[in-house]
XYZ file of C-alpha atoms in Angstrom:
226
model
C -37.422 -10.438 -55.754
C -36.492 -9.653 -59.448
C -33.437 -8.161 -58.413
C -32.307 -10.823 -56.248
C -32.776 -12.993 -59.495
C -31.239 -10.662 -61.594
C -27.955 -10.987 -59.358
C -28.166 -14.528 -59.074
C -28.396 -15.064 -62.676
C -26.032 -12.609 -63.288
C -23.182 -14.623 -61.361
C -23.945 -17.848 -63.290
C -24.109 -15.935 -66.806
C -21.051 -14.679 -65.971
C -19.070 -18.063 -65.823
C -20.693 -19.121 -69.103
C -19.396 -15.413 -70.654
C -15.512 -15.972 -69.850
C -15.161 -18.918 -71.977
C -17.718 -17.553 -74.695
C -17.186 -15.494 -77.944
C -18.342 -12.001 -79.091
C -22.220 -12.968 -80.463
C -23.472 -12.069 -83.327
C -27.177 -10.490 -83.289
C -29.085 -9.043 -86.655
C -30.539 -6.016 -86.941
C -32.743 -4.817 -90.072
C -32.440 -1.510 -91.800
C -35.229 0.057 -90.417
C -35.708 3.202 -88.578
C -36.931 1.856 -85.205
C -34.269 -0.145 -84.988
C -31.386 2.455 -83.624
C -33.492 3.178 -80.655
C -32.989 -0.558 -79.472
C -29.378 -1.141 -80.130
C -28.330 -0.025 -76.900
C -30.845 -1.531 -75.245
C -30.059 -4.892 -76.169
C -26.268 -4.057 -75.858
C -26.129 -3.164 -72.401
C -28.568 -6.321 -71.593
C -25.992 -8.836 -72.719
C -22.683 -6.191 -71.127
C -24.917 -7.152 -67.383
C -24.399 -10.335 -68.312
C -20.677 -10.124 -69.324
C -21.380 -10.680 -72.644
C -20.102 -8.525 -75.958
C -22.291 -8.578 -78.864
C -21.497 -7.380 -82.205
C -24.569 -6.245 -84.665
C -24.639 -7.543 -88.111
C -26.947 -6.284 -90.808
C -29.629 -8.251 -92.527
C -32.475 -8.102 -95.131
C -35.390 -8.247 -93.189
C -36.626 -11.153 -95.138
C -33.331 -13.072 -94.184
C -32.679 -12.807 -90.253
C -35.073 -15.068 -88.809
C -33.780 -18.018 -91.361
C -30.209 -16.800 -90.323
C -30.913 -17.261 -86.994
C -33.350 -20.329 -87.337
C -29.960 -22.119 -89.108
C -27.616 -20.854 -86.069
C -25.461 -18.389 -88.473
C -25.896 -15.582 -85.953
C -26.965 -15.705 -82.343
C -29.610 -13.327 -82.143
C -31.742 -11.473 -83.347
C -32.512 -7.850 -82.270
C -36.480 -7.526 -82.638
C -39.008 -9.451 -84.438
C -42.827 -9.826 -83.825
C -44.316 -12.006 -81.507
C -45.455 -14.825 -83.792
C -42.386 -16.120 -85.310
C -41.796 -18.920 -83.035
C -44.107 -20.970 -85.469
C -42.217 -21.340 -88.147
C -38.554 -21.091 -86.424
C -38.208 -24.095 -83.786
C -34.738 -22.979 -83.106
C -35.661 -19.709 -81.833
C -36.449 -18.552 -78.706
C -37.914 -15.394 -77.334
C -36.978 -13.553 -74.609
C -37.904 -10.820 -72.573
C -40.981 -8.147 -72.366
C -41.826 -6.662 -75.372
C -39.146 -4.085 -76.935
C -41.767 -2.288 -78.270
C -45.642 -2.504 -79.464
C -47.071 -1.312 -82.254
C -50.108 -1.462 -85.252
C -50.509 -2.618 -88.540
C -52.370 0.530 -90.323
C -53.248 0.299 -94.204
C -52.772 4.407 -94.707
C -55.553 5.456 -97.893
C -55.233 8.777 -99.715
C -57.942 11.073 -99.378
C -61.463 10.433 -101.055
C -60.609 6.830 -101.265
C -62.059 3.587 -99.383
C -60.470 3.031 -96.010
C -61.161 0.052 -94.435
C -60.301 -3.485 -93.813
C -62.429 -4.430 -96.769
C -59.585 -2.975 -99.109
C -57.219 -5.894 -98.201
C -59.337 -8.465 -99.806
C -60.407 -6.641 -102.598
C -58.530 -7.877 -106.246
C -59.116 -4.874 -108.057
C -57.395 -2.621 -105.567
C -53.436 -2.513 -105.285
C -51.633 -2.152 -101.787
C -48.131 -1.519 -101.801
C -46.087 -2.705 -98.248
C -42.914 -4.133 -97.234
C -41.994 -7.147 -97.339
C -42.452 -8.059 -93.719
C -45.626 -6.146 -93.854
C -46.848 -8.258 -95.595
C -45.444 -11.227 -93.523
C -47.178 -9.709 -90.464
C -50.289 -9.454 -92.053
C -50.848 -13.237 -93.257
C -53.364 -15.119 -90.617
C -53.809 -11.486 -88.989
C -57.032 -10.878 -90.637
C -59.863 -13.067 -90.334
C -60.272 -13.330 -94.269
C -57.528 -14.133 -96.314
C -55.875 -11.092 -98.078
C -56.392 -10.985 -102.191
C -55.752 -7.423 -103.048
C -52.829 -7.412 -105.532
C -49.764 -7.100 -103.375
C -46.776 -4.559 -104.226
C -43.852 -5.302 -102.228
C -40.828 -2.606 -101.443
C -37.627 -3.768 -99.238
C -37.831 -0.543 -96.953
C -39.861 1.349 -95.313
C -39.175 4.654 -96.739
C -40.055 3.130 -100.240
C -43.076 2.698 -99.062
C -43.745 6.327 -98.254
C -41.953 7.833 -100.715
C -43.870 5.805 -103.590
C -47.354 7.238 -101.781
C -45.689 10.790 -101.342
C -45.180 10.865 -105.203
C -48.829 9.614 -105.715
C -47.529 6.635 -107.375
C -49.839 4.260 -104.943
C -53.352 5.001 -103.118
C -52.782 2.466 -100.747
C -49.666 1.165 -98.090
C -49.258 -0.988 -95.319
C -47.148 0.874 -92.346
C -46.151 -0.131 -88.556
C -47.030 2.759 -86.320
C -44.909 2.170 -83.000
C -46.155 3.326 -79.665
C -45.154 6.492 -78.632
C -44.564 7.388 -82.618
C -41.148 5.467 -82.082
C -41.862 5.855 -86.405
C -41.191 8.036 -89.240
C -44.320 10.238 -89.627
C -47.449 9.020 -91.401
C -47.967 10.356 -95.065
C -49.431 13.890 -94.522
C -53.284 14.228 -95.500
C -54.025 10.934 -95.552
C -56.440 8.537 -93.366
C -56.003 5.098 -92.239
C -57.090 2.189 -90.396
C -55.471 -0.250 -88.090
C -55.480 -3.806 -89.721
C -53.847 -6.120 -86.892
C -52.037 -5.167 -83.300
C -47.952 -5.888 -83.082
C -45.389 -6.130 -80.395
C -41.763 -7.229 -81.229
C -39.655 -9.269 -79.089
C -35.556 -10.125 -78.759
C -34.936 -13.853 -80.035
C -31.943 -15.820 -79.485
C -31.145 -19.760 -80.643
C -32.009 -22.362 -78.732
C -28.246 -23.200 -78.089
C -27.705 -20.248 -76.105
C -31.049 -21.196 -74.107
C -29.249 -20.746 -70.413
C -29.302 -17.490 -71.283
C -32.608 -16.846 -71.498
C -34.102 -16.368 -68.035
C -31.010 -13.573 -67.249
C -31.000 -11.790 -70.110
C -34.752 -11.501 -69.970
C -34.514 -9.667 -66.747
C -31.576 -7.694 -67.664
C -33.891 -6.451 -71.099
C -36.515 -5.552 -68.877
C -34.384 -3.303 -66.647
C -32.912 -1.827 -69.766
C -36.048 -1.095 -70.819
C -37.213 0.532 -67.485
C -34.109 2.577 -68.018
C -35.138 4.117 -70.910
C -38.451 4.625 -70.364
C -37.450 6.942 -67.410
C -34.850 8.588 -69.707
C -37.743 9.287 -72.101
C -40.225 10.933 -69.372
C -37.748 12.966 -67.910
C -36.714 14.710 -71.435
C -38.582 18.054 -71.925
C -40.882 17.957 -74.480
């Protein structure tokens, strides 16, 4: 039945692509992010559709998106549709994933940390963002935010920290977790394509053609040797 769809959507998305331009979808500068470029590239190609990836502060691409300066947006969490009304989510989640607050050794490790003011957690930015409303108390350690992700690690690596925030992806889709360390998870994650609301017709095909992408790849992934 899904592939019937698929095809049927397929021939009407295909009209709308001869008279439409190249699109523009964000990325951030993140690690994870490589892994589902050409995912989301071959979704819109079923479709008939080129795409052309622009980079963008991870603080930035939802409000870029929200305002209709690009079309899409490769992966952000699940709960942004709150804030944006102009963006839409489609498809199964690319990927799922926890918030972990990573302690060094000897040192408290638990979710009491995050709303102590005497402690000081460093994250990034939209670790942070992730985080707000997660927890069932509000958050009042003092906050240290990084723009990347390796930032992060590095500034625990060189001791300069006792606490971070991290994303841990499933299947460690992630850089590696600081060595010698312990953690806890703070909040479950899963991260979703979003497109504007002017390119809503596209929603329902491109949804199925993520999802077989996604199939794709996950049978790519078993059949590699460990």
């Amino acid at each position: 039945m899904k592939l019937t769809l698929l095809v049927f959507f397929l021939l009407g998305a295909s009209v709308w692509a001869q008279t439409s331009p190249v699109l523009l979808v964000s990325y951030p500068d993140h690690p994870v992010a490589p892994l589902f470029m050409p995912v989301i590239e071959q979704s819109y190609k079923k479709l008939g559709i080129n795409i052309s990836y622009v980079q963008a502060p991870l603080v930035r691409r939802l409000v870029m998106l929200n305002k209709g300066q690009v079309d899409a947006d490769l992966g952000a969490r699940e709960t942004v549709l709150d804030r944006y009304p102009n963006v839409l989510r489609v498809g199964p989640a690319l990927i799922k994933g926890e918030v972990l607050l990573v302690c060094r050794e000897q040192r408290l490790c638990s979710a009491d940390v995050m709303h102590n003011p005497k402690l000081a957690v460093y994250a990034e930015l939209s670790g942070w963002d992730l985080l707000d409303g997660a927890l069932d108390k509000p958050i009042t350690v003092k906050r240290g935010s990084l723009q990347e992700y390796v930032s992060v690690v590095d500034m625990f690596n060189k001791g300069r920290t006792e606490y971070i925030v991290i994303i841990k992806m499933e299947n460690n889709v992630q850089m590696p977790i600081p060595a010698d360390t312990t953690s806890v998870k703070l909040a479950d994650i899963a991260f979703y394509h979003h497109i504007h609301k002017k390119h809503q017709k596209l929603a329902e095909p491109l949804s199925l053609a993520i999802e077989h992408q996604l199939k794709l790849m996950s049978k790519t992934t078993a059949a590699q040797p460990d």
